[in-house]
Coordinates of C-alpha atoms in Angstrom, one line a residue:
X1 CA -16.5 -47.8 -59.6
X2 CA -13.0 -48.9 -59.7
X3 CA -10.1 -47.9 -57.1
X4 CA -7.3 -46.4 -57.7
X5 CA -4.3 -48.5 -56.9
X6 CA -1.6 -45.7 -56.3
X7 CA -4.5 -43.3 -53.9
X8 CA -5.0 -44.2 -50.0
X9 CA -8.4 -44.2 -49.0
X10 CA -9.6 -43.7 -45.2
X11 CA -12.6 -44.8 -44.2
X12 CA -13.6 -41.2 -44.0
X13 CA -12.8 -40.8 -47.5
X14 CA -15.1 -43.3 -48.4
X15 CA -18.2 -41.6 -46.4
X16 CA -17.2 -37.8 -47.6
X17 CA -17.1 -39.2 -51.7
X18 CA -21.1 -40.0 -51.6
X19 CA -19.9 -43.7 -53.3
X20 CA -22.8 -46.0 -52.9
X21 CA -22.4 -49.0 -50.7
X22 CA -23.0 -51.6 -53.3
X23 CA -20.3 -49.8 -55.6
X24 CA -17.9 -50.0 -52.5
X25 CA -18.3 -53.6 -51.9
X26 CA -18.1 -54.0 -55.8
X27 CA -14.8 -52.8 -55.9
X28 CA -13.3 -55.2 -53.1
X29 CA -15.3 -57.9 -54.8
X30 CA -17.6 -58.8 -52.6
X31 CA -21.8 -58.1 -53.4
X32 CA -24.1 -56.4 -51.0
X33 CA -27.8 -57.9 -50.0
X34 CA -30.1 -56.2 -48.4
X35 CA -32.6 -58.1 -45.8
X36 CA -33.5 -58.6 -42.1
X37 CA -32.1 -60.4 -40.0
X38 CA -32.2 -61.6 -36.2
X39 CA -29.6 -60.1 -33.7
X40 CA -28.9 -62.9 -30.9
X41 CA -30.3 -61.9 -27.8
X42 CA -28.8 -61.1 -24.6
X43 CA -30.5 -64.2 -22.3
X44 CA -29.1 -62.5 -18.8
X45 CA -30.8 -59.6 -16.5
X46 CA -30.6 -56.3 -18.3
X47 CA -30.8 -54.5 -15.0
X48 CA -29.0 -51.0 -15.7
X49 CA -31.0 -50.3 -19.4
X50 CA -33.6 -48.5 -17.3
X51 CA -30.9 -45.9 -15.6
X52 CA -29.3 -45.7 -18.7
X53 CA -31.9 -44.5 -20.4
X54 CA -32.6 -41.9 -17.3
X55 CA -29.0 -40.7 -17.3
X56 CA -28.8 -40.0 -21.4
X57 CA -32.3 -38.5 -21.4
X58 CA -31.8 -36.6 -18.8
X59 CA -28.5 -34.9 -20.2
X60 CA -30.1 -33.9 -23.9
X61 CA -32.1 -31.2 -23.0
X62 CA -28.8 -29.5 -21.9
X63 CA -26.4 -30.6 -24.7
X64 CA -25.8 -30.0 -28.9
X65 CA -25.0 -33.3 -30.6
X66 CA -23.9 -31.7 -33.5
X67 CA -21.0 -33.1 -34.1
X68 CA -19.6 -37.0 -34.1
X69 CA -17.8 -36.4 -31.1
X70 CA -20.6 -34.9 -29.1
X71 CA -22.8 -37.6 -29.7
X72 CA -19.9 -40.2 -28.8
X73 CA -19.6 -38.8 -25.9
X74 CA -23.0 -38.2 -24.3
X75 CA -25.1 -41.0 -26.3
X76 CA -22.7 -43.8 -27.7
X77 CA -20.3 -44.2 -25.2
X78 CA -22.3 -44.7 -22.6
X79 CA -24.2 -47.4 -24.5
X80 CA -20.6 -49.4 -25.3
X81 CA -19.8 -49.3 -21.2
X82 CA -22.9 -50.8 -20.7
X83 CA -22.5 -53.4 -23.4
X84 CA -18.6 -54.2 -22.2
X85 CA -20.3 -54.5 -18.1
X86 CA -23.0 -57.3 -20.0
X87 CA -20.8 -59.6 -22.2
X88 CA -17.7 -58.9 -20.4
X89 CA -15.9 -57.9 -23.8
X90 CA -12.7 -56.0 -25.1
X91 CA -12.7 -52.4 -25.8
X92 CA -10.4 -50.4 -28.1
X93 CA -11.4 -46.8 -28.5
X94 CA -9.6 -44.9 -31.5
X95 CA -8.6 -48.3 -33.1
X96 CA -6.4 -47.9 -36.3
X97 CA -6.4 -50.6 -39.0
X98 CA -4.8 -51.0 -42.2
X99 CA -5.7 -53.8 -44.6
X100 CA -4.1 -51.7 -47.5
X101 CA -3.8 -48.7 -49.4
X102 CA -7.6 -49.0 -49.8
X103 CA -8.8 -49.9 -46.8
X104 CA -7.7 -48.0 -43.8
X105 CA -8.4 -45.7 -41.2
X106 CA -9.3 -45.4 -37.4
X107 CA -12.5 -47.1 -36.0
X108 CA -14.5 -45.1 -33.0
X109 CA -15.3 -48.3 -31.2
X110 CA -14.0 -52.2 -32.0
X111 CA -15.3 -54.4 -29.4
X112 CA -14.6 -58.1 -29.5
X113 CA -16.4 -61.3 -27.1
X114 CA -13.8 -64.0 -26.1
X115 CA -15.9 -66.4 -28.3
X116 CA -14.1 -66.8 -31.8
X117 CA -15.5 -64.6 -34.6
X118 CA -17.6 -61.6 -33.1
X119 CA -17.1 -58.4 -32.8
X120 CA -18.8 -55.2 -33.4
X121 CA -17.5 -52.1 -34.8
X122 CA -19.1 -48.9 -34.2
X123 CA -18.5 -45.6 -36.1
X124 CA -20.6 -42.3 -35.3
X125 CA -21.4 -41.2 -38.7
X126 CA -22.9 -37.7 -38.3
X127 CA -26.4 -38.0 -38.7
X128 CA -26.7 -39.4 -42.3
X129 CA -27.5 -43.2 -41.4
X130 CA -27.1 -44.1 -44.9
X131 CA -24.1 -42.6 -45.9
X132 CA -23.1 -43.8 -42.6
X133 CA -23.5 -47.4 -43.5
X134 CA -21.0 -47.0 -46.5

């Protein structure tokens, strides 16, 4: 797959062309493995999870997630408060970014820690999880 210089691509574009993820990270030259790996875990009192849980489940009988925003605003967003009251991190909702012609676009969630280097970005990709991870 090669880019072309003198077209802007969204991040949306990417997801709508069907591009494989390993093609995509080909083009910006990087290589894409596949494996598991271990999240860190949280090692404070996760003492809300269980009303959280109560609150979302409670609401889904009585709501379509059909669409991105729907389930951003009944499922995901709920989870990011509860992840900003735990690691006490920054929120941008909506965040634009622009690398270059190629790479740009608006993310649903960035969330950064205070330690150097982390941050999570979280996009609610309709619900094709592997298109979504291209």
């Amino acid at each position: 797959m090669k880019l072309d210089p003198t077209q802007t691509y969204t991040f949306r574009k990417y997801f709508e062309s069907g591009y494989y993820s390993e093609d995509l990270a080909q083009a910006f030259g990087y290589s894409l493995e596949y494996k598991v790996f271990q999240l860190p875990q949280y090692s404070g009192e996760l003492d809300r999870l269980l009303e959280l849980r109560e609150r979302i489940e409670e609401a889904l009988p009585y709501v379509e997630l059909s669409t991105d925003l729907a389930r951003r605003e009944v499922i995901i967003s709920r989870i990011v408060l509860e992840l900003i009251h735990y690691r006490k991190a920054k929120l941008r909702i909506e965040f634009s970014l622009r690398v270059n012609n190629q790479l740009q676009g608006t993310l649903d969630y960035l969330i950064r820690t205070t330690q150097p280097n982390q941050l999570l970005v979280i996009e609610a990709k309709q619900a094709d999880l592997s298109r979504g991870f291209t």
